[in-house]
Amino acid sequence: MNFPRSAAASVFCGLVALLTTTSTLTQAQPAGQDYASEPRGDFASRRAEILQTAAASKRSDLNTQVARLALSRGVIDEAAIDRSLAKINRRDDTADFDAVNLLRLYGYESPLIAAPMRAKMRDTLLHFKYWVDEPGSDLLSMWSENHQIGYHTAEYLAGQFFPDDTFTNNGRSGAWHRDAARTRILRWIEIKAKVGFSEWDSNSYYPVTMGALLALAELAADPAVATRAGMLLDLMFFDMAVDSFRGTYGTSHGRCYTGTILGGGRNEGTSSLQYLAWGLGSPGGGDATLALAASQRYRVSPTVVALARDLPEEFVNRERQSLLIEDAKKFGLNYAKPEDFWLLNEGGKFRTRENIEASFRVTDLWSETLHRYGVVIKPYGEAVLATYRELAARGQPVPDLDRTSLQRVDKITYRTPDYQLSTAQDYRKGAPGFQQHIWQATVGPDTPVFTINPGPTAKYWQGRFPRNAQFKNVLVSIYNIPSEQPPGPKTVVPADAAGNAMPSPSPSEDTLVPRTYAVLRRALFDEVAQRGPWTFARKGHAYLALASRNPTAWSDAGVLGGAGLIAEGRQNIWICQLGREALDGSFPAWSEKIFAAPLVFSGTTDALAVDYAAPGVGRVNYGWDGPLRIDGRAEPLTDYARFDNPYCLSPYGSGRYEISHAGHRLLLDFNTGERRETAP
């Protein structure tokens, strides 16, 4: 896998030759259309389909240029490259996304890119800002998980391509930048390999992260960097496979957006990645999908492909992702050290007074070069800190009020050939949310079902978190929304805050909406009926039952812009149970069993509880406090392994994964850098 940039041209030529032989095997499908719920084609035909579709597109973007370069076909749209160069030169937010794609184009020495354009690309890359300690007052977002690896990747590859040049922003050589980024990349990969991702299972940001890793796996000359990037890609594809239903990433997400969730498998960037990798999902063409299609050095593991296509009658995956700042020492990290700080930052930076104060001590070191943090993040942290201090002064409990925290999570996914149910178990009950998606039932690419307490804005779309628990195909979601806002000041909005560079509302500005929603787009189901507290829905051979303690009313457009149920009241309990024709018989018969099953809601505020005799499962007892009990037996909701499923059992923090299915075996040992795969 080790070759310098000068050898990239031979990889490019090999890709062109391979695609020339496969281009007649398939007809290109429009991106986002013709969803594949059953495995379709082979990798070569799907790759040709995706590249041909992108290359023929009239869109003026870098993805189209990647496809044309890979196919050695058409004319490179220099205007698209110029727009990215201008964005990078202005240091607009997400400029790292463009920089990684630009370096991908530059790395393949294609004659389609004229020498004057290559010179412009080089000049822009030599003037860019690559990390928080470099000069420049700008609104670049560098600290989140996906941006960290994006900037490190861009810095590493730029330094590798131009080792003897001076990078004007900090006066250092390309070799210096390459080596500095190498250290950060390997440490970042090491931590993610041990604890997973803060932006866990993100159908919005996994593609961004994977795009950066694909650039490293494809272009890094250092074997340690290229190999470990590829290993982490293997792990991310495995993660995606065990939490997806027929190409739809229908699981709890650390960060996502309503449009991505509601669009389901037809709108997720992860869906087109799955389509290319194993033939399930939507044949679209996002950045990471095009990068994978154009790649010669990285291939998705055959072991992962085989298990991704496996649909047993019953499948359970338990996993743990992310970490807590308080656990830093377990992973050789120190929150007070600038080089470790960003690896821990999303694990609850504003969860406690101590964490906030420690955060400020470090970020203040970069007050002149980390301008966006001072505009977007610090004002919110100061407001949260003031609230914590006021609560303590009053002698009141100080809860976790950090809506942006993406701390450690224990997840479960239960899947059959007809449906999937997934949740974050007992995750930060009652805390304010941001872009975290706690649970979802999936019976197809268009029909996600979930409940939420709505948040204060479209960006901060989650309100207060429920206390959730799931056992197999039954889920309980308990909401206990406060009636009074916490004390404290409003967030001070800096004068230069604007657009997406706005700080979060403070705890004292929480809207505390006194209702919960259930997203259920009834027009997309084959049957929908209501009886008592239950709403029943059928999609194909899959059945869904949703009960609310509080009365519900249908809204055709008022639930995240579409149809669903609205339940008034600050305290509510929702129950979701799924079924299937092959196991449960007819839809009417199954619905009757659910309706007839004893169901008792009890308590108010902190004493909320449910007692439900779930057909086919057992007696379910769960409350705002206490364990989940099934027929009296306590079921664990915490302390999960990193992965615990039929394909892999890996302890949290080990960094070693043995994945197997149907004679395929894949070993990923991040402690030694060993990757070994065998086939039947």
XYZ file of C-alpha atoms in Angstrom:
680
model
C 0.000 0.000 0.000
C 2.997 2.305 0.285
C 3.602 4.589 -2.669
C 4.456 8.284 -3.005
C 2.400 10.855 -4.809
C 4.332 10.349 -8.042
C 2.949 6.808 -8.238
C -0.637 7.997 -7.945
C -0.797 8.426 -11.708
C -0.336 4.680 -12.180
C -3.210 4.048 -9.793
C -5.294 6.491 -11.796
C -4.474 4.656 -15.041
C -5.308 1.312 -13.469
C -8.674 2.639 -12.338
C -9.458 3.924 -15.819
C -8.607 0.547 -17.347
C -10.752 -1.332 -14.860
C -13.719 0.967 -15.320
C -13.430 0.771 -19.089
C -13.963 -2.980 -18.910
C -16.968 -2.725 -16.595
C -18.737 0.342 -17.907
C -21.145 -1.655 -20.082
C -22.292 -3.944 -17.272
C -24.892 -1.592 -15.874
C -26.986 1.375 -16.787
C -26.438 4.368 -14.549
C -29.319 5.162 -12.218
C -30.222 8.695 -11.117
C -28.700 9.471 -7.731
C -31.124 8.828 -4.895
C -33.509 6.739 -7.052
C -34.195 3.021 -7.432
C -33.552 2.063 -3.821
C -32.137 -1.448 -3.387
C -33.769 -3.396 -0.534
C -32.157 -6.613 -1.796
C -28.453 -6.928 -2.678
C -27.846 -5.690 -6.209
C -24.981 -6.337 -8.595
C -21.304 -6.640 -7.809
C -18.885 -3.970 -6.673
C -17.477 -3.330 -10.152
C -20.885 -2.728 -11.713
C -22.086 -0.530 -8.852
C -18.884 1.497 -8.957
C -19.213 2.034 -12.689
C -22.864 3.028 -12.228
C -22.051 5.618 -9.573
C -19.068 7.098 -11.393
C -20.883 7.263 -14.735
C -23.879 8.969 -13.156
C -21.693 11.538 -11.402
C -19.522 12.185 -14.458
C -22.587 12.801 -16.633
C -24.114 15.150 -14.080
C -24.497 18.815 -14.911
C -23.703 19.708 -11.303
C -20.708 21.980 -10.996
C -19.045 20.489 -7.922
C -15.904 18.603 -6.968
C -17.662 15.224 -6.919
C -18.403 15.512 -10.614
C -14.737 16.279 -11.250
C -13.603 13.262 -9.194
C -15.812 11.029 -11.325
C -14.613 12.526 -14.615
C -11.027 12.196 -13.513
C -11.579 8.570 -12.469
C -13.160 7.752 -15.822
C -10.706 9.933 -17.798
C -13.753 11.258 -19.552
C -15.176 14.695 -20.215
C -13.909 18.147 -19.425
C -12.868 19.190 -15.930
C -15.058 22.063 -14.738
C -12.492 24.599 -13.578
C -15.240 26.867 -12.251
C -16.124 24.195 -9.673
C -12.513 24.000 -8.558
C -12.252 27.797 -8.481
C -15.253 28.018 -6.149
C -13.623 25.606 -3.726
C -10.348 27.494 -3.941
C -12.152 30.740 -3.140
C -13.919 29.115 -0.189
C -10.632 27.825 1.182
C -8.914 31.175 0.639
C -11.751 32.975 2.465
C -11.481 30.388 5.256
C -15.189 29.777 5.243
C -16.593 27.167 7.579
C -16.264 23.585 6.232
C -13.303 24.657 4.106
C -11.625 21.468 5.326
C -14.222 19.423 3.435
C -13.193 21.197 0.237
C -9.495 20.944 1.051
C -9.668 17.156 1.408
C -11.514 16.829 -1.906
C -9.103 19.241 -3.568
C -6.138 17.193 -2.375
C -7.844 14.075 -3.679
C -7.992 15.696 -7.128
C -4.431 16.955 -6.876
C -3.090 13.594 -5.729
C -3.983 11.868 -8.969
C -1.714 13.459 -11.562
C -4.322 13.496 -14.285
C -3.724 15.343 -17.557
C -7.351 16.469 -17.356
C -6.270 19.099 -14.817
C -4.229 21.736 -16.627
C -0.898 22.893 -15.211
C -2.107 26.453 -14.443
C -5.005 25.031 -12.401
C -2.669 22.697 -10.511
C -0.511 25.722 -9.707
C -3.546 27.582 -8.321
C -4.474 24.544 -6.216
C -0.943 24.334 -4.846
C -0.865 28.035 -4.018
C -4.152 27.844 -2.100
C -3.039 24.791 -0.130
C 0.223 26.495 0.839
C -1.690 29.462 2.303
C -4.376 27.579 4.246
C -4.768 27.392 8.020
C -4.516 23.779 9.185
C -4.981 23.815 12.955
C -6.186 25.814 15.930
C -2.711 27.026 16.913
C -1.998 28.686 13.568
C -2.431 32.450 13.065
C -5.690 33.854 11.796
C -8.946 35.219 13.194
C -11.646 33.387 11.271
C -14.860 31.405 11.649
C -13.446 27.968 10.859
C -14.974 25.142 12.886
C -12.072 22.841 13.713
C -12.958 21.103 16.952
C -15.748 18.623 16.246
C -14.847 15.027 15.540
C -15.330 15.118 11.771
C -13.523 18.451 11.413
C -10.534 17.245 13.436
C -9.769 14.399 11.063
C -10.605 16.626 8.098
C -8.012 19.245 9.029
C -5.426 16.647 10.023
C -5.902 14.828 6.713
C -5.617 18.023 4.688
C -2.489 19.079 6.563
C -0.860 15.670 6.228
C -1.467 15.319 2.489
C -0.535 18.930 1.718
C 2.692 18.454 3.658
C 3.372 15.176 1.863
C 2.782 16.715 -1.564
C 4.859 19.851 -0.879
C 7.468 18.820 1.733
C 10.068 21.432 0.798
C 7.710 24.375 0.376
C 7.019 26.978 3.029
C 3.420 27.119 4.243
C 2.884 30.832 4.554
C 0.317 30.900 7.347
C 2.789 29.755 10.004
C 6.088 29.759 8.107
C 6.684 26.035 8.544
C 7.788 23.589 5.865
C 5.542 21.009 4.295
C 7.571 18.257 5.957
C 6.900 19.848 9.350
C 3.157 19.961 8.631
C 3.179 16.358 7.421
C 4.899 15.134 10.574
C 2.753 17.205 12.943
C -0.428 15.958 11.285
C 0.843 12.376 11.285
C 1.117 12.420 15.076
C -2.396 13.832 15.436
C -3.903 11.397 12.922
C -2.448 8.292 14.549
C -3.536 9.420 18.015
C -7.038 10.276 16.750
C -7.370 6.859 15.093
C -6.071 5.105 18.219
C -8.706 6.705 20.451
C -11.580 6.137 18.006
C -10.504 2.512 17.641
C -10.749 2.031 21.401
C -13.905 3.959 22.313
C -15.809 4.596 19.103
C -17.178 7.935 18.011
C -18.660 10.906 19.825
C -20.769 11.555 16.721
C -21.854 7.940 17.002
C -23.475 6.321 13.967
C -24.043 9.740 12.420
C -25.791 9.449 9.072
C -24.707 13.059 8.482
C -21.076 13.016 9.653
C -19.836 9.449 9.227
C -19.588 10.126 5.464
C -17.483 13.224 6.180
C -15.158 11.320 8.498
C -14.953 8.395 6.095
C -14.141 10.732 3.215
C -11.070 11.980 5.070
C -10.002 8.449 6.017
C -10.428 7.313 2.411
C -8.103 10.103 1.282
C -5.479 8.859 3.743
C -5.951 5.205 2.839
C -5.598 6.081 -0.841
C -2.859 8.712 -0.875
C -0.779 8.546 2.326
C 2.788 7.458 1.562
C 3.384 6.377 5.164
C 2.229 2.741 5.603
C 1.282 3.310 9.253
C -1.081 6.130 8.308
C -2.585 4.433 5.256
C -3.048 1.066 6.976
C -4.618 2.400 10.148
C -6.929 4.684 8.181
C -8.074 1.638 6.223
C -8.552 -0.379 9.410
C -10.743 2.314 10.931
C -12.762 2.379 7.709
C -13.251 -1.382 8.084
C -14.548 -0.801 11.595
C -16.880 2.008 10.525
C -18.335 -0.081 7.713
C -18.855 -2.905 10.222
C -20.531 -0.464 12.609
C -22.809 0.680 9.803
C -23.643 -2.893 8.795
C -24.757 -4.056 12.243
C -26.940 -0.986 12.817
C -28.673 -0.808 9.429
C -31.852 -2.245 7.960
C -31.554 -3.067 4.269
C -29.356 -0.053 3.556
C -31.061 2.403 5.929
C -28.987 3.489 8.929
C -32.009 3.218 11.216
C -30.333 3.536 14.578
C -29.643 6.081 17.305
C -27.322 8.823 16.036
C -24.967 11.090 17.956
C -25.509 13.895 15.455
C -28.008 14.193 12.642
C -30.542 16.511 11.079
C -34.278 16.121 10.715
C -34.137 16.153 6.925
C -31.664 13.290 6.904
C -33.722 11.186 9.310
C -37.067 11.879 7.696
C -35.622 11.200 4.243
C -34.523 7.813 5.529
C -32.486 5.539 3.348
C -33.129 7.643 0.256
C -31.473 10.712 1.768
C -28.624 9.470 3.968
C -25.058 9.798 2.754
C -24.436 6.486 4.478
C -27.049 4.819 2.271
C -25.101 5.409 -0.942
C -21.964 4.139 0.805
C -23.817 0.952 1.688
C -25.140 0.653 -1.843
C -21.641 0.835 -3.283
C -20.112 -1.412 -0.611
C -22.655 -4.240 -0.509
C -25.538 -3.399 -2.812
C -28.189 -2.269 -0.322
C -29.416 1.323 -0.173
C -29.638 4.265 -2.510
C -27.321 4.646 -5.537
C -26.439 8.265 -4.866
C -23.035 9.893 -4.982
C -21.841 11.919 -1.996
C -18.222 12.864 -1.293
C -17.296 9.644 0.515
C -19.174 7.452 -1.958
C -17.316 8.989 -4.902
C -14.051 8.687 -2.974
C -14.692 4.984 -2.378
C -15.673 4.473 -6.011
C -12.465 6.153 -7.176
C -10.249 4.330 -4.692
C -7.712 1.715 -5.789
C -5.948 1.009 -2.511
C -8.925 0.538 -0.211
C -11.637 -2.079 -0.619
C -14.433 -2.770 1.842
C -13.662 -5.971 3.723
C -15.301 -9.090 2.174
C -16.070 -10.198 5.729
C -18.040 -7.021 6.364
C -19.768 -7.260 2.980
C -20.864 -10.832 3.737
C -22.323 -10.026 7.152
C -23.927 -6.795 5.897
C -26.025 -8.931 3.551
C -26.923 -11.397 6.301
C -30.539 -11.123 7.505
C -31.118 -13.744 10.200
C -34.535 -14.254 11.749
C -33.333 -12.439 14.848
C -30.252 -10.276 15.350
C -29.163 -8.272 18.402
C -26.262 -5.830 18.523
C -25.160 -4.096 21.702
C -22.422 -1.508 21.564
C -20.772 1.311 23.457
C -19.454 4.466 21.821
C -17.703 7.682 22.879
C -16.209 8.381 26.293
C -16.391 10.603 29.363
C -13.856 13.326 30.052
C -13.595 11.907 33.559
C -12.253 8.643 32.083
C -9.327 10.353 30.330
C -6.628 8.564 32.321
C -7.967 5.163 31.262
C -6.948 6.012 27.712
C -3.712 7.826 28.470
C -5.240 11.257 27.984
C -5.103 14.447 30.022
C -7.831 17.063 29.524
C -5.482 19.816 30.670
C -2.948 19.056 27.908
C -3.621 20.930 24.656
C -2.563 17.944 22.532
C -5.156 15.707 24.253
C -7.888 18.268 24.793
C -9.732 17.923 21.493
C -9.820 14.130 21.710
C -11.876 14.478 24.896
C -13.777 17.696 24.309
C -17.046 16.224 23.030
C -17.268 13.830 25.969
C -19.083 16.392 28.130
C -17.130 19.657 28.051
C -19.953 21.616 29.705
C -21.466 18.748 31.700
C -20.029 19.957 35.022
C -18.558 23.143 36.448
C -15.168 21.462 36.628
C -15.267 20.477 32.967
C -16.269 23.966 31.853
C -13.521 25.639 33.849
C -10.955 23.144 32.539
C -12.186 23.732 28.978
C -11.754 27.476 29.252
C -8.235 27.155 30.666
C -7.169 25.310 27.526
C -9.167 27.128 24.839
C -8.097 30.511 26.213
C -4.575 29.585 25.100
C -5.834 29.998 21.532
C -8.135 32.966 22.054
C -6.572 34.855 19.130
C -6.512 31.957 16.651
C -9.676 30.057 17.599
C -12.108 32.865 16.926
C -15.150 30.766 16.014
C -14.930 28.891 19.319
C -15.124 32.222 21.101
C -18.144 33.216 19.023
C -20.137 29.964 18.956
C -19.069 27.734 21.845
C -17.675 29.799 24.712
C -20.696 32.139 25.128
C -22.923 29.098 25.639
C -20.419 27.552 28.050
C -20.299 30.766 30.077
C -24.090 30.796 30.346
C -24.180 27.142 31.438
C -21.462 27.802 34.015
C -23.418 30.751 35.420
C -26.491 28.527 35.752
C -24.503 25.822 37.556
C -23.089 28.388 39.978
C -26.522 29.880 40.647
C -28.044 26.465 41.350
C -25.191 25.625 43.715
C -25.577 28.973 45.499
C -29.254 28.179 46.060
C -28.393 24.770 47.446
C -30.231 23.043 44.596
C -29.082 19.977 42.638
C -26.859 20.778 39.661
C -27.937 18.561 36.742
C -26.223 18.013 33.409
C -27.509 20.858 31.214
C -25.014 20.616 28.339
C -27.145 20.061 25.249
C -24.033 19.667 23.071
C -22.528 16.807 25.078
C -21.865 13.667 23.058
C -20.627 11.591 25.946
C -20.489 7.817 26.282
C -23.558 5.928 25.081
C -24.775 2.328 25.335
C -26.876 1.296 22.327
C -28.944 -1.660 21.256
C -30.230 -2.681 17.829
C -32.727 -5.494 17.259
C -33.340 -6.590 13.681
C -35.388 -9.136 11.736
C -35.814 -9.515 7.955
C -38.843 -7.175 8.163
C -37.929 -4.430 10.663
C -35.362 -2.894 12.974
C -35.638 -1.203 16.386
C -32.760 0.687 17.987
C -32.180 3.008 20.941
C -29.638 4.679 23.169
C -30.287 2.995 26.501
C -31.042 5.290 29.465
C -29.068 8.127 27.873
C -28.921 11.383 29.858
C -32.561 11.290 30.943
C -34.147 14.733 31.205
C -31.099 16.552 29.825
C -31.472 19.060 26.973
C -30.672 17.827 23.482
C -28.984 19.172 20.386
C -28.769 16.926 17.296
C -28.831 13.549 19.050
C -31.375 11.020 17.778
C -32.316 8.695 20.621
C -34.382 5.949 19.037
C -35.953 4.768 15.822
C -38.140 2.007 14.432
C -37.479 1.230 10.763
C -39.674 -0.840 8.458
C -38.448 0.624 5.161
C -36.367 3.446 3.686
C -39.265 5.932 3.810
C -40.911 5.126 7.134
C -38.872 6.025 10.225
C -40.903 6.140 13.438
C -39.664 7.837 16.611
C -40.722 10.236 19.367
C -39.219 13.521 20.511
C -39.786 16.498 22.728
C -39.209 19.336 20.218
C -36.317 21.705 20.787
C -36.003 25.501 20.598
C -34.829 25.855 16.970
C -34.450 23.912 13.735
C -30.736 23.478 14.483
C -31.346 22.473 18.093
C -34.256 20.243 17.179
C -34.133 17.982 20.224
C -35.736 19.225 23.426
C -35.436 17.216 26.631
C -34.284 13.617 26.396
C -36.495 10.740 27.477
C -35.407 7.814 29.589
C -35.376 4.954 27.114
C -35.038 1.212 27.417
C -35.385 -1.536 24.852
C -35.558 -5.305 25.034
C -35.727 -7.095 21.713
C -38.725 -5.685 19.791
C -40.215 -3.627 22.652
C -39.183 -0.099 23.613
C -40.292 2.246 26.397
C -39.659 5.999 26.172
C -40.472 8.084 29.278
C -40.580 11.891 29.146
C -40.457 14.135 32.202
C -40.161 17.704 30.918
C -39.555 20.422 33.544
C -42.084 23.214 33.901
C -39.594 25.877 34.994
C -36.449 27.043 33.274
C -33.228 26.877 35.266
C -31.906 30.169 36.646
C -29.106 32.027 34.982
C -28.379 34.520 32.221
C -29.173 34.340 28.549
C -26.392 33.450 26.165
C -24.543 36.603 25.138
C -24.476 36.656 21.339
C -21.256 38.252 20.013
C -21.555 41.005 17.438
C -19.982 38.915 14.669
C -22.195 35.877 15.256
C -24.312 35.158 12.197
C -25.677 32.377 10.034
C -24.472 29.002 11.269
C -21.996 30.723 13.602
C -24.490 31.348 16.400
C -24.135 30.187 20.009
C -26.711 27.891 21.548
C -29.507 29.281 23.725
C -28.667 29.093 27.425
C -30.395 26.718 29.881
C -32.526 29.636 31.086
C -33.747 30.094 27.488
C -34.922 26.500 27.052
C -38.395 26.453 25.541
C -39.438 23.350 27.531
C -42.222 22.566 25.068
C -45.008 20.847 27.075
C -45.707 18.059 24.579
C -44.144 15.158 22.745
C -44.350 14.135 19.102
C -44.380 10.788 17.376
C -43.160 10.919 13.793
C -45.356 8.536 11.814
C -45.947 9.415 8.155
C -49.212 7.484 7.883
C -49.639 8.013 4.124
C -46.497 5.935 3.555
C -47.846 2.901 5.415
C -50.142 0.280 3.902
C -52.527 0.318 6.862
C -52.972 2.547 9.908
C -55.564 2.110 12.661
C -56.155 3.378 16.198
C -57.698 1.705 19.177
C -57.503 2.975 22.743
C -53.990 4.271 23.490
C -52.572 2.312 20.553
C -51.808 3.339 16.985
C -51.178 0.382 14.695
C -49.395 0.524 11.332
C -48.393 -2.000 8.699
C -45.760 -1.693 5.991
C -45.481 -4.799 3.857
C -44.908 -7.730 6.207
C -43.854 -5.525 9.151
C -46.164 -4.389 11.954
C -45.773 -1.471 14.349
C -47.712 -0.583 17.493
C -47.253 2.724 19.294
C -48.976 3.585 22.579
C -49.083 6.874 24.469
C -50.103 7.377 28.077
C -51.497 10.784 27.153
C -54.213 11.241 24.512
C -52.893 11.823 21.002
C -54.116 13.787 18.000
C -53.086 13.472 14.381
C -51.344 16.351 12.666
C -50.693 16.256 8.927
C -47.955 18.875 8.907
C -47.126 19.832 12.498
C -44.713 17.035 13.427
C -41.301 18.044 12.092
C -43.009 19.336 8.975
C -45.127 16.276 8.318
C -47.623 13.789 9.671
C -47.524 12.323 13.133
C -49.070 12.221 16.569
C -49.026 15.027 19.117
C -49.452 14.254 22.798
C -49.912 17.213 25.128
C -48.344 17.059 28.568
C -44.924 17.328 30.164
C -45.002 13.800 31.513
C -45.672 11.010 29.063
C -44.791 7.408 28.353
C -44.585 5.974 24.861
C -44.340 2.273 24.058
C -43.300 0.833 20.711
C -43.566 -2.825 19.772
C -42.816 -4.362 16.385
C -44.020 -7.576 14.779
C -43.925 -9.481 11.513
C -46.272 -11.658 9.537
C -43.936 -14.666 9.433
C -43.890 -14.894 13.227
C -47.040 -13.143 14.418
C -49.677 -14.029 11.844
C -52.064 -11.528 10.322
C -51.953 -7.823 11.098
C -55.494 -7.767 12.613
C -54.717 -10.758 14.833
C -51.433 -9.262 16.011
C -53.043 -5.878 16.672
C -55.739 -7.560 18.744
C -53.124 -9.316 20.877
C -51.335 -6.036 21.534
C -54.549 -4.203 22.377
C -55.716 -6.969 24.723
C -52.402 -7.174 26.593
C -52.501 -5.696 30.128
C -51.009 -2.194 30.130
C -50.810 0.060 33.188
C -49.301 3.550 33.243
C -48.687 4.998 36.699
C -47.126 7.849 38.613
C -46.331 11.481 38.008
C -43.021 13.328 37.549
C -40.212 11.250 39.081
C -42.479 8.268 39.794
C -43.520 7.659 36.179
C -43.687 3.947 35.375
C -45.235 1.380 33.062
C -46.248 -2.257 33.474
C -46.894 -3.942 30.121
C -47.427 -7.631 29.376
C -45.864 -7.544 25.914
C -47.059 -10.416 23.705
C -44.194 -12.697 22.761
C -41.772 -10.905 25.076
C -43.001 -10.989 28.659
C -43.927 -8.571 31.381
C -42.117 -5.255 30.919
C -41.609 -2.984 33.939
C -39.794 0.315 33.614
C -39.861 3.749 35.222
C -38.128 7.097 35.460
C -35.838 5.409 37.978
C -34.816 1.820 38.476
C -33.917 -1.030 36.129
C -35.712 -2.419 33.120
C -37.310 -5.686 34.187
C -38.530 -8.429 31.885
C -40.600 -10.996 33.802
C -38.947 -9.677 36.952
C -35.402 -10.069 35.640
C -33.278 -6.911 35.443
C -31.847 -6.326 31.974
C -28.535 -4.426 31.720
C -28.745 -0.963 30.168
C -25.119 0.099 30.719
C -21.543 -1.175 30.646
C -21.867 -2.688 27.189
C -18.901 -3.996 25.226
C -17.602 -1.968 22.305
C -19.455 -4.530 20.178
C -21.427 -7.546 21.329
C -23.191 -9.372 18.513
C -22.982 -12.731 16.690
C -20.146 -11.445 14.485
C -17.901 -9.767 17.051
C -17.370 -9.474 20.801
C -14.843 -6.760 21.595
C -14.412 -5.227 25.063
C -14.777 -1.459 25.257
C -11.343 0.139 25.168
C -9.472 -2.909 23.865
C -8.758 -1.676 20.331
C -8.859 -5.257 19.044
C -11.635 -6.737 16.904
C -12.123 -10.272 15.613
C -15.023 -10.212 13.155
C -16.316 -13.385 11.536
C -19.226 -14.675 9.475
C -19.808 -17.725 7.272
C -16.129 -18.660 7.127
C -14.895 -15.092 6.603
C -12.587 -13.733 9.313
C -11.214 -10.237 9.812
C -8.748 -9.265 12.527
C -8.207 -5.586 13.306
C -5.648 -4.988 16.049
C -5.046 -1.270 16.443
C -2.532 -1.894 19.226
C -0.108 -3.575 16.842
C -1.366 -2.282 13.497
C -2.161 -5.812 12.340
C -4.904 -6.370 9.798
C -5.501 -9.933 8.680
C -8.377 -11.351 6.643
C -9.193 -14.876 5.500
C -11.971 -16.200 3.281
C -13.812 -19.538 3.364
